[in-house]
Coordinates of C-alpha atoms in Angstrom, one line a residue:
M3 CA 18.2 -26.7 -27.0
E4 CA 15.7 -23.9 -26.2
I5 CA 15.9 -22.4 -22.7
K6 CA 12.5 -21.8 -21.3
S7 CA 11.7 -18.7 -19.4
T8 CA 11.0 -19.3 -15.7
P9 CA 9.1 -17.0 -13.4
D10 CA 12.5 -16.2 -11.8
Q11 CA 14.0 -15.3 -15.1
S12 CA 11.0 -13.1 -16.0
F13 CA 11.3 -11.4 -12.6
V14 CA 15.0 -10.7 -13.1
R15 CA 14.4 -9.4 -16.6
E16 CA 11.7 -7.0 -15.4
L17 CA 14.1 -5.7 -12.7
N18 CA 16.7 -5.1 -15.3
L19 CA 14.3 -3.5 -17.7
S20 CA 13.2 -1.2 -14.9
S21 CA 16.8 -0.3 -14.0
V22 CA 17.7 0.6 -17.6
L23 CA 14.5 2.5 -18.2
R24 CA 15.0 4.6 -15.0
L25 CA 18.5 5.4 -16.0
V26 CA 17.4 6.6 -19.4
Y27 CA 14.6 8.6 -17.6
N28 CA 17.0 10.2 -15.2
K29 CA 20.3 10.5 -17.1
A30 CA 19.4 10.9 -20.8
P31 CA 20.9 11.3 -23.3
I32 CA 22.8 8.1 -22.5
S33 CA 24.4 5.4 -24.5
R34 CA 24.2 1.6 -24.3
A35 CA 27.8 1.5 -23.1
Q36 CA 27.1 4.0 -20.3
L37 CA 24.0 1.9 -19.3
A38 CA 26.2 -1.2 -19.1
T39 CA 28.7 0.6 -16.9
R40 CA 26.1 2.0 -14.6
T41 CA 24.0 -1.2 -14.2
G42 CA 26.9 -3.6 -14.1
L43 CA 25.2 -5.7 -16.8
N44 CA 27.1 -7.0 -19.8
K45 CA 26.7 -5.2 -23.1
S46 CA 24.8 -8.0 -24.8
T47 CA 22.2 -8.0 -22.0
V48 CA 21.9 -4.2 -22.1
S49 CA 21.4 -4.3 -25.9
S50 CA 18.6 -6.9 -25.5
L51 CA 16.9 -4.8 -22.8
V52 CA 17.3 -1.6 -24.9
E53 CA 15.7 -3.3 -27.9
D54 CA 12.8 -4.4 -25.7
L55 CA 12.2 -0.9 -24.5
L56 CA 12.5 0.4 -28.1
D57 CA 9.9 -2.1 -29.2
R58 CA 7.6 -0.9 -26.4
N59 CA 8.1 2.7 -27.7
L60 CA 9.2 3.8 -24.2
I61 CA 12.6 5.1 -25.4
H62 CA 14.0 6.3 -28.7
Q63 CA 17.3 6.9 -30.3
T64 CA 18.2 10.5 -30.8
G65 CA 21.5 10.6 -32.6
I66 CA 25.2 9.9 -32.3
N67 CA 27.5 11.4 -29.7
S68 CA 30.9 11.7 -31.3
A69 CA 32.5 13.6 -28.4
G70 CA 35.6 12.1 -26.8
T71 CA 38.2 9.7 -28.2
G72 CA 36.1 6.5 -28.3
R73 CA 33.8 5.1 -30.9
P74 CA 30.8 7.3 -31.6
A75 CA 27.7 6.0 -29.6
M76 CA 24.0 6.1 -30.4
Q77 CA 22.2 8.1 -27.7
L78 CA 19.0 7.0 -26.0
E79 CA 16.2 9.2 -24.5
I80 CA 12.7 8.7 -23.1
N81 CA 9.9 8.9 -25.6
P82 CA 7.5 11.4 -24.1
H83 CA 4.9 10.5 -26.7
V84 CA 4.5 6.8 -25.8
G85 CA 1.1 7.7 -24.4
C86 CA -1.1 10.0 -22.4
I87 CA -1.8 10.0 -18.7
V88 CA -4.9 11.3 -17.0
G89 CA -4.4 12.7 -13.5
V90 CA -7.2 13.6 -11.2
E91 CA -7.0 15.6 -7.9
L92 CA -10.0 15.4 -5.7
G93 CA -9.7 18.4 -3.5
V94 CA -12.1 19.4 -0.7
D95 CA -13.7 22.1 -2.7
F96 CA -12.6 21.4 -6.3
V97 CA -12.0 18.7 -8.9
A98 CA -9.0 19.1 -11.2
V99 CA -8.1 16.9 -14.2
M100 CA -4.8 17.0 -16.2
L101 CA -3.6 15.2 -19.3
T102 CA 0.1 14.8 -19.5
D103 CA 2.7 13.0 -21.6
F104 CA 5.1 10.4 -20.2
V105 CA 7.6 13.1 -18.9
G106 CA 4.9 15.1 -17.1
K107 CA 4.3 17.8 -19.7
T108 CA 0.8 19.2 -19.5
L109 CA -1.3 18.6 -22.6
W110 CA -4.6 19.8 -21.3
R111 CA -6.2 20.6 -17.9
E112 CA -9.5 21.8 -16.4
H113 CA -10.6 22.7 -12.9
V114 CA -14.1 22.9 -11.4
G115 CA -15.4 23.9 -8.0
A116 CA -17.0 21.4 -5.7
D117 CA -19.1 21.7 -2.6
P118 CA -17.9 19.4 0.2
T119 CA -21.4 19.5 1.7
E120 CA -23.0 18.0 -1.4
S121 CA -23.2 14.3 -2.3
Q122 CA -20.2 12.1 -3.0
E123 CA -22.0 11.1 -6.2
K124 CA -22.1 14.7 -7.5
T125 CA -18.4 15.2 -6.9
L126 CA -17.5 11.9 -8.7
N127 CA -19.8 12.7 -11.6
A128 CA -18.0 16.0 -12.0
A129 CA -14.7 14.1 -12.1
L130 CA -16.0 11.7 -14.7
T131 CA -17.2 14.5 -16.9
L132 CA -13.7 16.1 -16.9
I133 CA -12.0 12.7 -17.4
Q134 CA -14.1 12.1 -20.5
K135 CA -13.1 15.5 -21.8
A136 CA -9.4 14.6 -21.2
L137 CA -9.9 11.3 -23.1
V138 CA -11.3 13.1 -26.1
V139 CA -8.2 15.3 -26.2
C140 CA -6.0 12.2 -25.9
H141 CA -7.9 10.5 -28.7
D142 CA -7.2 13.5 -30.9
T143 CA -3.5 13.0 -30.3
E144 CA -3.8 9.4 -31.5
L145 CA -1.8 8.3 -28.5
P146 CA -2.9 5.4 -26.2
V147 CA -4.0 6.1 -22.6
M148 CA -1.3 4.7 -20.2
G149 CA -3.5 5.1 -17.1
L150 CA -5.9 7.1 -15.0
S151 CA -4.8 8.1 -11.5
F152 CA -6.4 9.9 -8.6
A153 CA -4.7 11.9 -5.8
I154 CA -6.8 11.8 -2.7
P155 CA -6.7 13.8 0.6
G156 CA -6.9 10.8 2.9
T157 CA -5.8 7.3 3.6
V158 CA -6.0 4.8 0.7
D159 CA -5.8 1.0 0.3
L160 CA -3.6 0.6 -2.8
D161 CA -4.2 -3.1 -3.2
E162 CA -8.0 -2.8 -3.2
G163 CA -8.2 0.6 -4.7
L164 CA -10.2 2.0 -1.8
V165 CA -10.4 5.4 -0.2
I166 CA -10.4 4.3 3.4
F167 CA -10.9 7.6 5.1
A168 CA -10.8 11.2 3.7
P169 CA -11.6 13.3 6.8
N170 CA -12.0 16.6 5.0
L171 CA -14.3 15.1 2.4
K172 CA -16.0 12.8 5.0
W173 CA -15.7 9.8 2.8
H174 CA -15.3 6.3 4.1
N175 CA -14.5 3.1 2.2
V176 CA -15.1 4.3 -1.3
P177 CA -14.2 1.7 -4.0
L178 CA -12.8 4.4 -6.3
R179 CA -10.7 2.1 -8.6
D180 CA -13.6 -0.2 -9.4
M181 CA -16.0 2.6 -10.0
F182 CA -13.8 4.4 -12.5
S183 CA -12.4 1.3 -14.1
N184 CA -15.9 0.1 -14.9
N185 CA -16.8 3.6 -16.3
T186 CA -13.7 4.1 -18.4
G187 CA -12.2 0.7 -19.1
L188 CA -8.8 2.1 -18.0
K189 CA -6.2 0.9 -15.6
V190 CA -6.9 3.0 -12.5
F191 CA -4.5 4.0 -9.7
I192 CA -5.3 5.8 -6.4
E193 CA -2.8 7.4 -4.2
N194 CA -2.7 9.8 -1.2
D195 CA -2.3 13.4 -2.4
A196 CA 1.0 14.0 -0.5
N197 CA 2.5 10.7 -1.6
A198 CA 1.6 11.6 -5.2
A199 CA 3.2 15.0 -4.9
A200 CA 6.3 13.5 -3.5
L201 CA 6.6 11.2 -6.5
A202 CA 6.1 14.3 -8.8
E203 CA 9.0 16.1 -7.1
N204 CA 11.2 13.1 -7.3
L205 CA 10.5 12.5 -11.0
F206 CA 10.0 16.0 -12.3
G207 CA 10.7 18.6 -9.6
V208 CA 13.1 19.8 -6.9
A209 CA 13.8 16.4 -5.4
Q210 CA 15.2 14.6 -8.5
Q211 CA 17.9 12.2 -7.5
L212 CA 17.3 12.7 -3.8
R213 CA 16.9 9.6 -1.6
D214 CA 15.5 11.2 1.5
F215 CA 13.0 14.0 1.6
I216 CA 9.6 14.9 3.0
F217 CA 6.9 16.5 1.0
V218 CA 4.3 18.5 3.1
F219 CA 1.0 19.1 1.3
A220 CA -0.8 22.0 2.9
G221 CA -4.3 22.9 1.9
V222 CA -7.5 22.3 3.8
G223 CA -5.6 19.5 5.4
L224 CA -1.9 18.8 6.0
G225 CA -0.3 15.6 4.8
G226 CA 3.2 14.2 4.3
G227 CA 4.8 12.2 1.6
L228 CA 7.8 10.4 3.3
F229 CA 10.4 9.6 0.6
L230 CA 13.0 7.6 2.4
N231 CA 15.9 5.4 1.1
G232 CA 14.9 6.1 -2.4
Q233 CA 11.2 5.2 -2.2
L234 CA 7.9 6.2 -0.6
Y235 CA 7.6 4.9 3.0
R236 CA 4.1 3.7 3.6
G237 CA 4.2 2.0 7.0
K238 CA 2.7 -1.3 8.1
G239 CA -0.8 -0.6 6.9
G240 CA 0.1 1.8 4.1
Y241 CA -1.1 4.9 5.9
A242 CA 2.2 6.5 6.9
G243 CA 2.4 10.3 6.4
E244 CA -0.7 11.5 8.2
I245 CA 1.4 14.2 9.8
G246 CA -1.3 16.7 10.0
H247 CA -3.1 14.7 12.6
T248 CA -0.1 14.7 15.0
S249 CA -1.4 16.2 18.2
I250 CA 0.6 19.2 19.3
I251 CA -1.9 20.7 21.7
A252 CA -5.2 19.3 23.1
E253 CA -7.0 22.1 25.0
P254 CA -10.8 21.7 25.0
F255 CA -11.3 25.3 23.7
Q256 CA -9.2 24.7 20.5
T257 CA -10.8 24.2 17.1
P258 CA -11.6 20.6 16.5
C259 CA -10.0 18.9 13.5
H260 CA -12.2 17.3 10.7
C261 CA -10.8 13.9 11.9
G262 CA -12.8 14.5 15.1
K263 CA -9.9 15.1 17.4
L264 CA -8.5 18.2 19.1
G265 CA -5.0 19.7 18.8
C266 CA -4.1 18.4 15.4
W267 CA -1.2 20.2 13.8
E268 CA -3.1 20.9 10.6
T269 CA -5.7 23.1 12.4
Y270 CA -2.8 25.6 13.1
A271 CA -1.1 25.4 9.8
N272 CA -3.7 24.8 7.0
Q273 CA -5.3 27.4 4.7
Y274 CA -8.3 27.9 7.0
S275 CA -6.0 28.7 9.9
I276 CA -4.6 31.6 7.9
I277 CA -8.1 32.8 7.1
R278 CA -9.1 32.6 10.7
R279 CA -6.0 34.6 11.8
V280 CA -7.0 37.3 9.3
Q281 CA -10.6 37.3 10.4
S282 CA -9.7 37.7 14.0
R283 CA -7.5 40.7 13.2
L284 CA -10.2 42.3 11.1
E285 CA -12.8 41.7 13.8
A286 CA -10.5 43.4 16.3
G287 CA -10.4 46.5 14.1
A288 CA -7.0 46.0 12.3
S289 CA -6.4 48.4 9.4
S290 CA -6.2 46.4 6.2
L291 CA -6.8 46.5 2.5
I292 CA -8.4 43.1 2.6
P293 CA -12.1 44.2 3.0
S294 CA -11.8 46.5 0.0
L295 CA -10.2 43.7 -2.1
M296 CA -13.1 41.4 -1.1
A297 CA -15.6 44.1 -2.1
E298 CA -13.9 44.9 -5.4
Q299 CA -13.8 41.3 -6.4
D300 CA -17.1 40.3 -4.9
T301 CA -15.5 37.3 -3.2
P302 CA -15.3 36.0 0.4
L303 CA -12.1 36.0 2.3
S304 CA -9.7 33.5 0.8
L305 CA -6.0 32.7 0.7
A306 CA -5.8 34.3 -2.8
I307 CA -7.1 37.6 -1.4
I308 CA -4.7 37.4 1.6
K309 CA -1.8 36.8 -0.9
Q310 CA -2.9 39.8 -2.9
A311 CA -2.8 41.9 0.2
A312 CA 0.6 40.6 1.2
D313 CA 1.9 41.5 -2.2
V314 CA 1.2 45.2 -1.4
K315 CA 2.7 44.9 2.1
D316 CA -0.6 44.8 4.0
Q317 CA 0.5 44.2 7.6
C318 CA -2.6 42.3 8.6
A319 CA -1.9 39.7 5.9
L320 CA 1.8 39.6 6.5
D321 CA 1.3 39.0 10.3
A322 CA -1.2 36.2 9.7
L323 CA 1.1 34.5 7.3
T324 CA 4.0 34.8 9.6
E325 CA 2.1 33.2 12.4
A326 CA 1.0 30.4 10.2
G327 CA 4.6 29.9 9.0
T328 CA 5.8 29.7 12.6
A329 CA 3.2 27.0 13.3
M330 CA 4.3 25.1 10.2
G331 CA 8.0 25.4 11.2
A332 CA 7.4 23.9 14.6
G333 CA 5.9 20.8 12.9
F334 CA 8.7 20.8 10.3
A335 CA 11.3 20.8 13.2
G336 CA 9.7 17.6 14.6
L337 CA 10.0 15.9 11.1
L338 CA 13.6 17.0 10.8
N339 CA 14.4 15.6 14.3
I340 CA 12.8 12.3 13.5
F341 CA 13.8 11.7 9.8
D342 CA 16.9 13.9 9.2
P343 CA 16.0 14.3 5.5
D344 CA 17.9 16.1 2.7
K345 CA 14.9 18.4 2.2
I346 CA 11.4 19.3 3.3
I347 CA 9.3 20.6 0.4
L348 CA 6.1 22.6 1.0
G349 CA 3.4 22.3 -1.7
G350 CA -0.4 22.4 -2.2
P351 CA -2.7 25.4 -2.1
V352 CA -1.0 27.1 0.9
S353 CA 2.3 27.2 -1.0
L354 CA 0.6 30.0 -3.1
A355 CA 1.8 32.2 -0.3
G356 CA 5.1 30.4 0.1
E357 CA 7.4 33.4 -0.2
Y358 CA 5.7 34.9 2.9
L359 CA 5.6 31.7 4.9
L360 CA 9.1 30.5 4.2
P361 CA 11.1 33.0 6.3
A362 CA 8.9 32.2 9.4
I363 CA 9.1 28.5 8.7
Q364 CA 12.9 28.6 8.5
E365 CA 13.2 30.7 11.7
S366 CA 10.8 28.3 13.6
V367 CA 12.8 25.3 12.3
K368 CA 16.0 26.9 13.5
K369 CA 14.4 27.5 16.9
H370 CA 12.9 24.1 17.5
A371 CA 15.0 21.5 15.5
M372 CA 18.3 20.1 16.7
A373 CA 21.0 22.4 15.5
E374 CA 23.1 19.7 13.8
I375 CA 20.0 18.7 11.7
A376 CA 18.5 22.1 11.0
T377 CA 21.8 23.4 9.5
Q378 CA 22.0 20.6 6.9
T379 CA 18.4 20.3 5.8
E380 CA 16.9 22.6 3.2
V381 CA 13.3 23.8 3.3
E382 CA 11.8 25.0 0.0
I383 CA 8.7 25.5 -1.9
S384 CA 7.5 22.9 -4.4
A385 CA 8.3 23.3 -8.1
F386 CA 4.6 22.8 -8.8
G387 CA 3.1 24.9 -6.0
P388 CA -0.7 24.3 -5.7
D389 CA -0.6 21.8 -8.6
A390 CA 1.8 19.4 -6.9
S391 CA -0.7 16.7 -6.2
L392 CA -2.4 17.0 -9.6
I393 CA 0.9 16.5 -11.3
G394 CA 1.6 13.8 -8.7
A395 CA -1.4 11.9 -9.9
A396 CA 0.3 11.6 -13.3
A397 CA 3.6 10.8 -11.7
V398 CA 2.0 7.7 -10.1
V399 CA 1.4 6.2 -13.5
V400 CA 4.9 7.1 -14.7
D401 CA 6.4 5.5 -11.6
D402 CA 4.3 2.3 -12.3
V403 CA 5.6 2.1 -15.8
L404 CA 9.2 2.7 -14.6
R405 CA 8.7 -0.2 -12.2
Y406 CA 7.0 -2.6 -14.6
P407 CA 7.9 -1.7 -18.2
T408 CA 6.4 -4.9 -19.5
H409 CA 2.9 -3.6 -18.7
I410 CA 3.4 -1.5 -21.9
E411 CA 2.7 -3.6 -24.9
R412 CA 5.2 -3.9 -27.8
R413 CA 4.3 -2.2 -31.0

């Protein structure tokens, strides 16, 4: 008598496939017997699941491990060449596109500047042009495209594929998924940039195997990816993590935030705050190499110029970075007190100067966080620095495949 598959059976099988695939992703090389031990599933079920994943080309066999006293076992690993992933980061003043394999290795990338004062259409057309270039490269590899994913500096509706509000871009209710799905015919994902970066750290970076950490994305804005109890925490409406808009001071003379409010944490700890600190020092007559660096390179004041000055011990640059690090650390202390994570990870454009920010951040955390928490939580710089969200866009697709392996067709 044939046993028909029910929705419940299909759901359970998807969960089991996901569990096995994640173990291979995180623990490879690994044998079928080890998978059975770790999952608690019987060996015949594991063998069936492994065959399914092999048929989908998600994993492959890499040889026999004859170490130990038991019977030699065939080892399993992730197949990085199951397909290509196109990741897109829409920054405030740039568009970046990256092509990766299934384990996050970069195959191709390109970056173009964008003017936030120009039209939304122009920025999205620039993104489409780069995406089409990436697809040509992927076509040349003869691999399928597993997905197209966007990392966005703002709140997103994952179910509808909408950018709800990107304050630094001044975008409202943009149907990004539909726009690019129609243009490319691909499965399209959108994700908040800090959430995407948190996934990248968990899959590929310094937070592998961690269940509780916070990723702080610092650039023009300041956002948080809250990775709690082994998964992203999104909150009731899906908008959790907008830590940069926590009000820490609200005096009327303070610089207004792009969200329209006063006193937001990000106005004291983003890249523009560092530039403003340097400008104020230069206007007050501080001695610095920064003006000569700007003249030599024919470029306006930027974080890159400030980093160059700090590298040669320019005191103006070092003082500005220390002040910014102190402001960052005060906010980090609040996050530590609330969430008690294993780590806080700083990434995004500001992390370019991470080595100069980190001592002040750590000192500020020590000063403001509860002592029992501060001593057991590590603060460090992202493995991917300014590229954290771009790699995170690719990680969103990887995470979806790990959750739903049956979305990948059998060979």
